[in-house]
Coordinates of C-alpha atoms in Angstrom, one line a residue:
Chain A
M26 CA 0.3 0.4 -0.1
H27 CA 2.8 2.2 1.0
G28 CA 4.9 1.3 -1.9
Q29 CA 1.7 2.1 -4.4
T30 CA 1.5 6.1 -2.9
A31 CA 5.4 6.1 -3.6
T32 CA 4.6 5.3 -7.4
L33 CA 1.0 7.5 -7.9
T34 CA 3.3 10.3 -6.8
L35 CA 6.3 10.1 -8.5
P36 CA 5.1 10.3 -11.9
D37 CA 3.2 13.6 -11.0
N38 CA 6.6 15.3 -9.7
L39 CA 8.2 14.1 -13.1
R40 CA 4.8 15.6 -15.2
W41 CA 5.6 18.8 -13.4
V42 CA 9.5 18.6 -14.0
Q43 CA 8.7 17.5 -18.4
T44 CA 6.2 20.5 -18.4
L45 CA 8.5 22.7 -17.0
K46 CA 11.6 22.0 -19.4
R47 CA 9.0 22.0 -22.4
W48 CA 8.0 25.7 -22.0
L49 CA 11.4 26.8 -21.1
F50 CA 12.4 25.3 -24.0
V51 CA 9.8 26.2 -26.3
I52 CA 10.4 30.1 -25.1
F53 CA 14.2 29.8 -25.4
L54 CA 13.3 29.2 -29.1
G55 CA 11.0 31.7 -29.7
V56 CA 13.8 34.2 -28.2
A57 CA 16.4 32.7 -30.3
S58 CA 14.1 33.1 -33.1
V59 CA 13.4 36.6 -32.6
M60 CA 17.4 36.9 -32.1
A61 CA 17.8 35.7 -35.2
V62 CA 15.7 37.3 -36.9
V63 CA 16.3 40.7 -35.5
A64 CA 20.4 40.2 -36.2
G65 CA 19.7 39.1 -39.8
T66 CA 17.8 42.3 -40.3
D67 CA 20.4 44.4 -38.7
V68 CA 23.4 42.9 -40.2
E69 CA 22.4 41.4 -43.8
P70 CA 22.6 45.2 -45.1
A71 CA 25.8 45.6 -43.6
L72 CA 27.2 42.2 -44.8
E73 CA 26.2 42.8 -48.1
S74 CA 27.9 46.2 -48.5
S75 CA 30.7 45.1 -46.8
P76 CA 33.8 44.4 -48.9
A77 CA 34.7 41.0 -47.2
N78 CA 31.1 39.9 -48.2
K79 CA 31.8 40.6 -52.1
A80 CA 35.1 39.4 -51.7
S81 CA 33.6 35.4 -50.3
A82 CA 31.0 36.0 -52.9
V83 CA 33.5 35.9 -55.6
T84 CA 35.6 33.4 -53.5
E85 CA 32.9 31.1 -54.4
Q86 CA 31.9 31.7 -57.7
H87 CA 35.6 31.3 -58.4
S88 CA 35.2 27.7 -56.8
A89 CA 31.9 26.9 -58.7
L90 CA 33.6 28.0 -61.9
T91 CA 36.5 25.5 -60.4
R92 CA 34.1 23.0 -60.6
L93 CA 33.1 23.7 -63.5
E94 CA 36.4 23.7 -65.3
D95 CA 37.1 20.3 -63.7
L96 CA 33.9 19.1 -65.5
D97 CA 34.9 20.6 -68.3
L98 CA 37.9 18.5 -68.3
L99 CA 36.0 15.7 -67.6
S100 CA 33.6 15.8 -70.8
Q101 CA 36.9 16.5 -72.9
G102 CA 37.7 13.2 -71.9
L103 CA 34.4 11.7 -72.7
V104 CA 34.7 13.0 -75.7
E105 CA 37.8 11.5 -76.9
K106 CA 36.9 8.2 -75.7
A107 CA 33.7 8.3 -78.0
G108 CA 35.9 8.9 -81.1
S109 CA 38.3 6.2 -80.0
G110 CA 35.7 3.8 -80.8
A111 CA 37.3 1.5 -77.9
T112 CA 35.3 2.5 -75.0
P113 CA 33.1 0.1 -72.8
A114 CA 30.0 1.0 -72.9
H115 CA 29.0 0.8 -69.4
N116 CA 31.9 2.6 -68.0
F117 CA 31.1 5.5 -70.6
R118 CA 27.8 5.7 -69.6
V119 CA 28.4 5.8 -65.6
E120 CA 31.1 8.6 -66.2
T121 CA 28.1 10.4 -68.5
R122 CA 25.8 10.1 -65.6
M123 CA 28.6 11.3 -63.2
Y124 CA 29.2 14.4 -65.3
R125 CA 25.0 15.2 -65.0
E126 CA 24.9 14.7 -61.6
L127 CA 28.0 16.8 -60.7
L128 CA 26.7 19.1 -62.7
R129 CA 23.3 19.5 -61.2
Q130 CA 24.9 19.7 -57.9
I131 CA 26.9 22.8 -59.0
M132 CA 23.6 24.6 -60.4
L133 CA 21.8 23.9 -57.1
A134 CA 24.6 25.1 -55.0
D135 CA 24.5 27.9 -57.4
R136 CA 21.0 28.7 -56.6
Q137 CA 21.3 29.4 -53.1
H138 CA 23.4 32.4 -54.3
P139 CA 21.8 36.0 -55.1
T140 CA 20.7 36.4 -58.9
A141 CA 23.5 38.7 -59.4
E142 CA 26.4 36.2 -58.4
Q143 CA 25.1 33.5 -59.7
L144 CA 26.7 31.8 -62.5
P145 CA 25.8 32.6 -66.3
Q146 CA 22.6 31.1 -67.5
D147 CA 24.2 30.8 -71.2
L148 CA 27.0 28.6 -69.9
L149 CA 25.2 26.4 -67.3
L150 CA 22.8 25.9 -70.6
E151 CA 26.2 24.7 -72.6
M152 CA 26.7 22.4 -70.2
V153 CA 23.1 20.9 -69.9
R154 CA 23.5 20.5 -74.4
M155 CA 26.7 19.2 -73.7
S156 CA 24.9 16.7 -71.4
A157 CA 22.3 15.6 -73.6
L158 CA 24.9 14.9 -76.2
L159 CA 27.1 12.9 -74.2
H160 CA 24.0 10.5 -73.0
A161 CA 23.1 10.3 -77.1
A162 CA 26.5 9.5 -77.5
A163 CA 26.6 6.4 -74.7
D164 CA 23.5 5.5 -76.4
C165 CA 25.6 4.6 -79.4
K166 CA 27.0 1.6 -78.6
T167 CA 28.4 -1.5 -81.0
G168 CA 27.8 -4.7 -78.7
Y169 CA 30.1 -3.9 -75.8
M170 CA 31.8 -0.6 -77.0
I171 CA 31.2 3.1 -77.9
V172 CA 30.9 4.0 -82.1
C173 CA 29.4 7.0 -82.6
P174 CA 28.2 8.2 -85.8
A175 CA 30.3 11.0 -87.2
D176 CA 27.5 13.6 -87.4
L177 CA 27.1 13.2 -83.4
M178 CA 30.7 13.1 -83.2
L179 CA 31.2 16.6 -85.1
Q180 CA 29.0 17.9 -82.6
L181 CA 30.1 16.7 -79.5
K182 CA 33.3 18.6 -80.3
A183 CA 31.7 21.6 -81.6
Q184 CA 29.3 21.6 -78.5
Q185 CA 32.8 20.6 -76.3
S186 CA 34.9 24.3 -78.0
K187 CA 31.6 26.0 -76.9
V188 CA 31.4 25.1 -73.4
S189 CA 35.3 25.9 -73.0
R190 CA 35.0 28.7 -74.7
A191 CA 31.6 30.0 -72.6
L192 CA 33.8 29.2 -69.2
L193 CA 36.9 31.3 -70.3
M194 CA 34.6 34.0 -70.7
A195 CA 32.7 33.6 -67.5
R196 CA 36.5 32.9 -65.8
G197 CA 37.2 36.8 -67.3
K198 CA 34.1 38.1 -66.3
V199 CA 34.8 37.1 -62.8
E200 CA 38.4 38.1 -62.9
Chain B
M23 CA 38.8 5.3 -99.5
A24 CA 39.7 3.3 -96.3
A25 CA 37.7 6.1 -94.2
A26 CA 34.8 5.4 -96.7
W27 CA 34.9 1.6 -96.0
Q28 CA 35.7 2.2 -92.2
Q29 CA 32.6 4.3 -92.2
F30 CA 30.2 2.2 -94.4
A31 CA 31.0 -0.5 -92.1
A32 CA 30.3 1.5 -89.2
T33 CA 27.3 2.6 -90.2
V34 CA 25.4 -1.1 -91.1
W35 CA 27.0 -1.9 -87.9
Q36 CA 25.5 0.6 -86.3
I37 CA 21.9 0.3 -87.7
A38 CA 22.1 -3.2 -87.2
S39 CA 23.1 -3.5 -83.7
E40 CA 20.8 -0.9 -82.4
S41 CA 17.3 -2.4 -84.0
A42 CA 18.1 -6.0 -83.5
F43 CA 17.1 -6.3 -80.4
W44 CA 13.6 -4.7 -81.1
V45 CA 13.2 -6.4 -84.5
I46 CA 13.4 -9.6 -82.7
I47 CA 10.9 -8.6 -80.1
S48 CA 8.6 -7.2 -83.1
L49 CA 9.1 -10.3 -85.1
I50 CA 8.1 -12.4 -81.7
V51 CA 5.5 -9.6 -81.3
G52 CA 3.9 -10.1 -84.4
G53 CA 3.6 -13.5 -85.0
L54 CA 1.7 -13.8 -81.6
V55 CA -0.4 -10.9 -83.7
H56 CA -0.8 -12.9 -86.4
E57 CA -2.1 -15.8 -84.4
F58 CA -4.2 -14.3 -82.1
L59 CA -5.5 -11.2 -84.0
P60 CA -7.4 -12.6 -86.7
S61 CA -9.7 -14.3 -84.3
S62 CA -9.9 -11.9 -81.6
R63 CA -12.4 -8.5 -81.0
F64 CA -9.4 -6.4 -81.2
S65 CA -9.3 -6.8 -85.0
G66 CA -13.0 -6.2 -85.4
L67 CA -11.8 -2.4 -83.4
L68 CA -8.9 -1.9 -86.1
N69 CA -10.6 -2.7 -88.9
R70 CA -14.1 -0.8 -87.6
R71 CA -14.6 2.3 -90.4
G72 CA -14.2 5.4 -89.4
Q73 CA -11.5 7.3 -87.8
G74 CA -11.4 5.5 -84.7
A75 CA -9.5 2.8 -85.6
M76 CA -6.5 5.0 -87.1
A77 CA -6.8 7.3 -83.6
G78 CA -6.2 4.2 -81.9
A79 CA -3.5 2.9 -83.9
I80 CA -1.6 5.6 -83.4
A81 CA -2.1 6.4 -79.8
F82 CA -0.9 2.7 -79.1
G83 CA 2.2 3.5 -81.6
A84 CA 2.9 6.7 -80.1
C85 CA 3.3 4.6 -76.4
L86 CA 5.3 2.2 -77.9
P87 CA 9.7 3.1 -77.5
I88 CA 10.8 1.8 -81.2
C89 CA 12.6 2.6 -83.5
S90 CA 11.5 2.5 -87.3
C91 CA 13.3 -0.2 -88.0
G92 CA 11.7 -2.2 -85.1
V93 CA 8.3 -1.4 -85.7
I94 CA 8.1 -3.2 -89.4
P95 CA 7.7 -6.5 -88.3
L96 CA 4.7 -5.5 -86.1
A97 CA 3.2 -3.4 -89.4
I98 CA 3.8 -6.3 -91.7
S99 CA 2.3 -8.9 -89.5
L100 CA -1.0 -6.3 -88.4
Y101 CA -1.0 -6.0 -92.3
K102 CA -0.5 -9.7 -93.0
S103 CA -3.6 -10.3 -90.4
G104 CA -6.5 -8.7 -92.2
I105 CA -6.0 -5.0 -90.8
R106 CA -6.8 -2.4 -92.7
L107 CA -3.9 -0.5 -94.6
G108 CA -4.8 3.1 -93.1
P109 CA -4.3 2.3 -89.8
V110 CA -1.2 0.0 -90.5
M111 CA 0.6 2.9 -92.0
A112 CA -0.6 5.6 -89.0
F113 CA 0.9 3.4 -87.0
A114 CA 4.1 2.5 -88.9
A115 CA 4.8 6.1 -88.8
A116 CA 3.6 7.3 -85.2
T117 CA 5.3 4.9 -83.5
P118 CA 8.9 6.4 -84.1
I119 CA 8.3 9.9 -84.1
I120 CA 6.3 9.9 -80.9
N121 CA 7.3 8.1 -77.9
P122 CA 7.4 9.2 -74.3
A123 CA 11.2 9.3 -74.1
A124 CA 11.6 11.5 -77.4
V125 CA 9.1 13.9 -75.8
I126 CA 10.4 14.5 -72.6
L127 CA 13.5 15.1 -74.2
S128 CA 12.3 17.4 -76.7
L129 CA 10.6 19.6 -74.0
A130 CA 14.4 19.4 -71.8
L131 CA 16.4 20.6 -74.7
L132 CA 13.7 22.4 -77.4
G133 CA 11.7 24.0 -75.3
P134 CA 7.6 23.9 -75.2
Q135 CA 6.9 25.4 -78.1
I136 CA 8.6 23.0 -80.8
T137 CA 7.5 20.3 -79.0
I138 CA 4.1 21.4 -79.1
A139 CA 5.0 21.6 -82.8
Y140 CA 6.5 18.1 -82.3
I141 CA 3.7 16.4 -81.2
V142 CA 1.0 18.3 -83.1
L143 CA 2.7 17.1 -85.9
G144 CA 3.6 13.5 -84.7
L145 CA 0.1 12.9 -84.7
I146 CA -1.3 14.5 -87.6
L147 CA 1.2 13.4 -89.8
P148 CA 0.4 9.4 -89.0
Y149 CA -3.2 10.2 -89.7
L150 CA -2.7 11.9 -93.0
L151 CA -0.5 9.6 -93.9
G152 CA -2.7 6.6 -92.7
L153 CA -5.9 8.3 -94.9
V154 CA -3.4 8.7 -98.0
T155 CA -2.5 5.4 -98.2
E156 CA -6.0 3.6 -97.5
R157 CA -7.2 6.0 -100.4
W158 CA -4.6 5.9 -103.1
G159 CA -2.5 2.6 -101.5
D160 CA -2.1 -0.8 -102.8
R161 CA -5.9 -2.2 -103.0
M162 CA -5.5 -6.0 -100.4
S163 CA -8.5 -8.3 -101.1
T164 CA -9.2 -8.7 -97.6
V165 CA -12.3 -10.8 -96.1
S166 CA -12.9 -8.6 -93.0
V167 CA -12.3 -10.5 -90.2
G168 CA -14.9 -8.7 -87.9
E169 CA -17.8 -10.5 -90.2
S170 CA -17.7 -14.4 -89.5
S171 CA -15.8 -15.8 -86.1
S172 CA -15.4 -18.9 -88.0
T173 CA -12.8 -17.5 -90.6
V174 CA -9.3 -16.2 -90.2
T175 CA -7.5 -14.6 -92.9
T176 CA -3.5 -14.8 -93.8
G177 CA -1.6 -14.0 -96.3
C178 CA -0.2 -16.0 -99.2
C179 CA 2.9 -16.4 -97.5
S180 CA 1.9 -17.0 -94.1
T181 CA 2.5 -20.9 -93.6
A182 CA 5.7 -22.5 -92.7
T183 CA 5.0 -24.9 -95.8
S184 CA 5.0 -21.6 -98.5
C185 CA 7.0 -22.3 -101.5
C186 CA 7.0 -18.4 -102.2
D187 CA 8.3 -16.1 -99.0
S188 CA 9.2 -13.1 -100.6
D189 CA 7.7 -12.7 -104.4
T190 CA 3.9 -13.3 -103.8
A191 CA 1.8 -10.5 -104.5
P192 CA 1.3 -8.9 -101.3
G193 CA -2.0 -8.8 -99.7
V194 CA -3.4 -11.5 -101.4
I195 CA -5.9 -13.0 -98.6
N196 CA -6.7 -16.6 -97.8
V197 CA -9.9 -17.2 -96.3
V198 CA -9.4 -20.5 -93.6
P199 CA -11.3 -22.2 -91.1
V200 CA -10.2 -21.1 -87.7
D201 CA -7.9 -24.3 -85.9
P202 CA -9.0 -25.7 -82.9
R203 CA -5.8 -25.7 -81.4
S204 CA -4.5 -25.7 -77.7
V205 CA -3.0 -22.0 -77.1
G206 CA 0.2 -23.3 -76.4
A207 CA 0.1 -24.7 -79.8
R208 CA -1.0 -21.6 -81.3
I209 CA 2.0 -20.1 -79.6
T210 CA 4.2 -22.3 -81.6
A211 CA 2.8 -21.9 -85.0
G212 CA 3.0 -18.1 -83.9
L213 CA 6.5 -17.8 -83.1
R214 CA 7.5 -20.1 -86.3
W215 CA 5.3 -17.3 -88.7
G216 CA 7.0 -14.6 -86.9
L217 CA 10.6 -16.1 -86.9
S218 CA 10.9 -18.8 -89.8
D219 CA 8.3 -17.2 -92.5
L220 CA 8.4 -13.1 -91.9
G221 CA 11.7 -13.4 -90.3
P222 CA 14.2 -14.4 -93.0
T223 CA 12.1 -12.0 -95.7
I224 CA 12.2 -8.2 -93.5
A225 CA 15.9 -9.5 -92.4
F226 CA 16.7 -9.9 -95.8
Y227 CA 15.0 -6.4 -97.2
M228 CA 16.4 -4.7 -93.9
L229 CA 20.0 -6.0 -95.0
V230 CA 19.7 -4.8 -98.2
G231 CA 18.4 -0.9 -96.9
M232 CA 21.3 -1.3 -94.2
L233 CA 23.9 -1.6 -97.1
I234 CA 22.3 1.4 -99.2
A235 CA 22.3 3.7 -95.6
G236 CA 25.9 2.7 -95.4
V237 CA 26.7 3.6 -98.6
I238 CA 25.0 6.9 -98.2
A239 CA 26.9 7.6 -95.0
A240 CA 30.0 6.9 -96.6
F241 CA 30.1 9.3 -99.2
L242 CA 27.7 11.9 -97.2
P243 CA 30.3 14.0 -95.5
P244 CA 29.4 14.3 -91.9
S245 CA 29.3 18.1 -91.5
W246 CA 25.8 18.1 -94.2
V247 CA 23.7 18.0 -91.1
D248 CA 25.7 21.5 -89.6
T249 CA 25.4 22.6 -93.2
Y250 CA 22.0 21.9 -93.9
L251 CA 20.1 22.5 -90.9
R252 CA 21.9 26.0 -90.1
E253 CA 20.0 27.3 -93.1
S254 CA 16.5 28.6 -93.1
S255 CA 16.1 28.8 -97.0
G256 CA 13.4 26.3 -99.0
M257 CA 16.3 24.4 -100.4
A258 CA 17.4 23.5 -97.1
L259 CA 14.0 22.4 -96.4
V260 CA 14.4 20.1 -99.1
A261 CA 17.7 18.7 -98.6
A262 CA 16.9 18.0 -94.8
A263 CA 13.5 16.2 -95.5
L264 CA 15.4 13.9 -97.8
L265 CA 18.4 13.6 -95.8
G266 CA 16.4 12.6 -92.9
A267 CA 14.1 10.1 -94.7
S268 CA 17.2 8.3 -96.0
I269 CA 19.6 7.6 -93.1
Y270 CA 19.0 6.3 -90.2
V271 CA 17.3 8.8 -87.6
C272 CA 16.4 7.8 -83.7
A273 CA 14.2 10.6 -82.2
V274 CA 16.3 9.9 -78.9
A275 CA 19.5 10.1 -80.0
H276 CA 19.2 12.5 -82.4
I277 CA 16.9 15.8 -80.5
P278 CA 20.1 16.3 -78.4
L279 CA 22.1 16.6 -82.0
V280 CA 18.9 18.6 -83.4
A281 CA 19.1 20.8 -79.5
T282 CA 22.6 22.0 -80.3
L283 CA 21.9 23.4 -84.0
V284 CA 19.0 25.5 -82.8
A285 CA 20.5 27.0 -80.1
A286 CA 23.5 27.9 -82.6
G287 CA 20.7 29.5 -84.6
A288 CA 19.2 27.0 -86.9
A289 CA 15.5 27.4 -88.1
P290 CA 13.1 25.5 -85.5
G291 CA 11.1 24.6 -88.9
I292 CA 14.4 23.0 -90.5
A293 CA 15.1 21.1 -87.3
I294 CA 11.3 19.9 -87.1
V295 CA 11.5 18.4 -90.7
F296 CA 14.6 16.3 -90.2
L297 CA 13.8 15.0 -87.0
V298 CA 10.0 13.9 -88.0
T299 CA 11.2 13.1 -91.7
G300 CA 14.4 10.7 -89.8
T301 CA 12.6 9.2 -87.4
A302 CA 9.6 8.0 -89.6
T303 CA 11.3 6.0 -91.7
N304 CA 14.6 4.9 -93.1
L305 CA 15.9 2.9 -95.9
P306 CA 15.7 -0.4 -94.5
E307 CA 12.1 -0.1 -93.2
L308 CA 11.3 1.6 -97.0
I309 CA 12.4 -1.2 -98.5
A310 CA 11.0 -3.9 -96.7
L311 CA 7.6 -2.0 -96.7
Y312 CA 8.2 -1.7 -100.7
N313 CA 8.8 -5.3 -100.8
T314 CA 5.7 -6.8 -98.4
I315 CA 2.6 -4.0 -98.6
G316 CA 3.3 -2.8 -102.0
K317 CA 5.1 -0.8 -104.0
R318 CA 2.4 2.2 -104.6
T319 CA 2.0 2.4 -100.8
V320 CA 5.5 2.8 -100.1
I321 CA 5.5 5.7 -102.3
L322 CA 3.1 7.5 -101.3
Y323 CA 3.6 7.0 -98.0
A324 CA 7.2 8.3 -98.5
V325 CA 6.3 11.3 -100.6
S326 CA 3.4 12.0 -98.4
L327 CA 5.7 12.1 -95.4
I328 CA 8.4 14.5 -96.9
I329 CA 5.7 17.3 -98.4
G330 CA 3.7 16.7 -95.0
A331 CA 6.8 17.5 -93.2
M332 CA 8.1 20.3 -95.4
I333 CA 4.7 22.0 -94.9
A334 CA 4.8 21.7 -91.4
G335 CA 8.3 23.0 -91.2
V336 CA 7.1 26.5 -93.2
L337 CA 4.2 26.9 -90.8
V338 CA 6.9 26.1 -88.2
N339 CA 8.8 28.7 -88.9
L340 CA 6.5 31.7 -90.1
W341 CA 5.1 31.0 -86.3
L342 CA 8.3 31.1 -84.5
L343 CA 10.6 33.1 -86.3
P344 CA 12.6 35.1 -86.5
G345 CA 14.4 36.0 -83.1
F346 CA 13.4 32.5 -81.5
S347 CA 15.9 30.9 -79.1
P348 CA 14.6 28.3 -76.6
V349 CA 14.6 29.1 -73.3
F350 CA 14.6 27.0 -70.3
D351 CA 15.6 26.3 -66.8
P352 CA 19.0 24.8 -66.7
V353 CA 18.2 22.4 -63.5
R354 CA 14.7 21.3 -64.8
S355 CA 16.5 20.2 -68.1
L356 CA 18.6 18.3 -66.4
D357 CA 15.3 16.3 -64.2
L358 CA 14.0 15.9 -67.6
L359 CA 17.1 14.3 -68.8
E360 CA 17.1 12.1 -66.4
T361 CA 13.2 11.4 -66.4
G362 CA 13.9 11.0 -70.3
E363 CA 16.9 8.3 -70.2
R364 CA 14.5 6.2 -67.5
L365 CA 11.5 5.9 -69.9
Q366 CA 14.0 4.9 -72.8
P367 CA 14.6 1.4 -72.1
T368 CA 18.7 0.3 -72.7
V369 CA 19.5 -2.9 -73.8
G370 CA 22.3 -4.6 -72.8
G371 CA 25.6 -5.2 -74.5
T372 CA 25.3 -8.7 -74.9
L373 CA 21.5 -8.9 -75.6
S374 CA 22.3 -6.6 -78.8
L375 CA 25.4 -8.6 -79.6
L376 CA 23.1 -11.8 -79.7
A377 CA 20.6 -9.6 -81.3
T378 CA 22.5 -8.8 -83.9
V379 CA 23.8 -12.7 -84.7
V380 CA 20.5 -14.0 -84.8
L381 CA 18.9 -11.1 -87.5
A382 CA 22.3 -11.6 -89.3
G383 CA 21.4 -15.5 -89.2
L384 CA 17.5 -14.3 -90.2
A385 CA 19.0 -12.5 -93.7
L386 CA 21.1 -14.9 -94.7
V387 CA 18.5 -17.1 -94.8
G388 CA 16.6 -14.2 -96.5
V389 CA 19.3 -14.1 -98.8
W390 CA 19.8 -17.9 -99.3
R391 CA 15.7 -18.3 -100.1
W392 CA 15.8 -15.3 -102.4
V393 CA 18.7 -17.0 -104.4
G394 CA 16.1 -19.8 -104.7
N395 CA 13.2 -18.5 -105.9
L396 CA 15.3 -16.5 -108.6
I397 CA 16.6 -19.7 -109.7
A398 CA 13.3 -21.3 -109.6
R399 CA 11.8 -18.2 -111.4
R400 CA 14.4 -18.8 -113.9
R401 CA 13.4 -22.4 -114.8
G402 CA 9.7 -21.6 -114.2
T403 CA 8.8 -24.0 -111.3
S404 CA 7.9 -21.2 -108.7
C405 CA 4.3 -21.8 -107.4
C406 CA 3.6 -18.5 -107.5
S407 CA 5.2 -17.9 -110.9
G408 CA 2.3 -17.9 -112.6

């Protein structure tokens, strides 16, 4: 009987403590959010106008461009492989998918920046077309090997040089 | 000269390996269609007078991810099963032009306006081709399969014991009583018809078409696409239509190629003409249809297709030029490209090689039979020579 009362009172105490904890947590969250909003509105314009922030935006764009240049190197290699006639179709397909996924990651990351600091749309569109052409090349397989028809090969090379040129222009603008 | 030979061999091999798997599948399905369709209700629907059959054939064809070579056996087996010429030709045209993967790719790379034009043309043109070929194409002495459930229609060359596979007058229909065999026996008979009767004939004509396409590819400069598709003159329109109709073009593979040219300033109308004529027809298909369905039908089909596509090209240019540039969201385009890739079934290397070997074997049998028929005809002993 004695034990029973003890078991009945203890949960009540615990509930009270838990409720208090919850309220404290909610109040803390509320205060923190208000502080963050106030701090954000106060600080953002100051940061945007500060030379340090501009420099960071340029650095980020530099790094995005560097990643695109790496992708450009990948596509150059793929174009060469498509023309060689000795590339296993499976490997080529995997690398083509990798190109597309890396490009998607770069574009999604780029979207989080303000419009003025984003990568040039023309450049991204050219790279999307490059990705589509590489996929078309991945479908041109004879048995296990990639063998591209001459017209597609010509377009691949032309598109590759277009992408490289667009990258050079984008790099020139940033610098 | 060595480069030309290399290009010739590469083109023949490419067409064969890309289409072989679908041709074999189409032969199998075609055999089953030939065995089961005449006695089913579906044949009544396809033979129904009016436009419903044509619309149904186009809708069915638009859902299949098959290129123009792969559709030949299925179209011929439909024809040999007694289906009206109009729906058969509409099906043969619609299947390679429109498929889900091609539409999504077009939306991703060419933008919504060209895609709308492509879909509209891909639906209207097969319909018109069906009407024209049915009205003026080769006559088939059909007995409507829907009229009597106790009869089925089969072509002269439909049985395994037929001695005249390739040189029979096409479309001659005999009426035979329904064979009350088991389903298994009918499946075996269908497969035998598809792979043993129809297969060698189709593979032989496809081989002839592939060899001619290889010769054209060997002597055509690779820059011709770049040269003709960049212009917007009437001559360029004609060249794009004629070249598109003669070479092997797969919509899914060629949309990215056309998209880069349109982005570089090519006229959208010419891009549409090339895509539609290129995907709807090619030499292996035309030669196979010419020898199995009928000369007049195929000439009408090709001429109507080229003229129709050219008119559509002019209309698209009037609509979108000057100043057209496809604008789209790069991330969305990548997502659509991925979706298109998922919708396009890819055939593994081993399967593709195996199918190519089977197709080559069928073509050899076809050559053997053709030579045999030729010798028999010279001697005047062919059962069909009279």
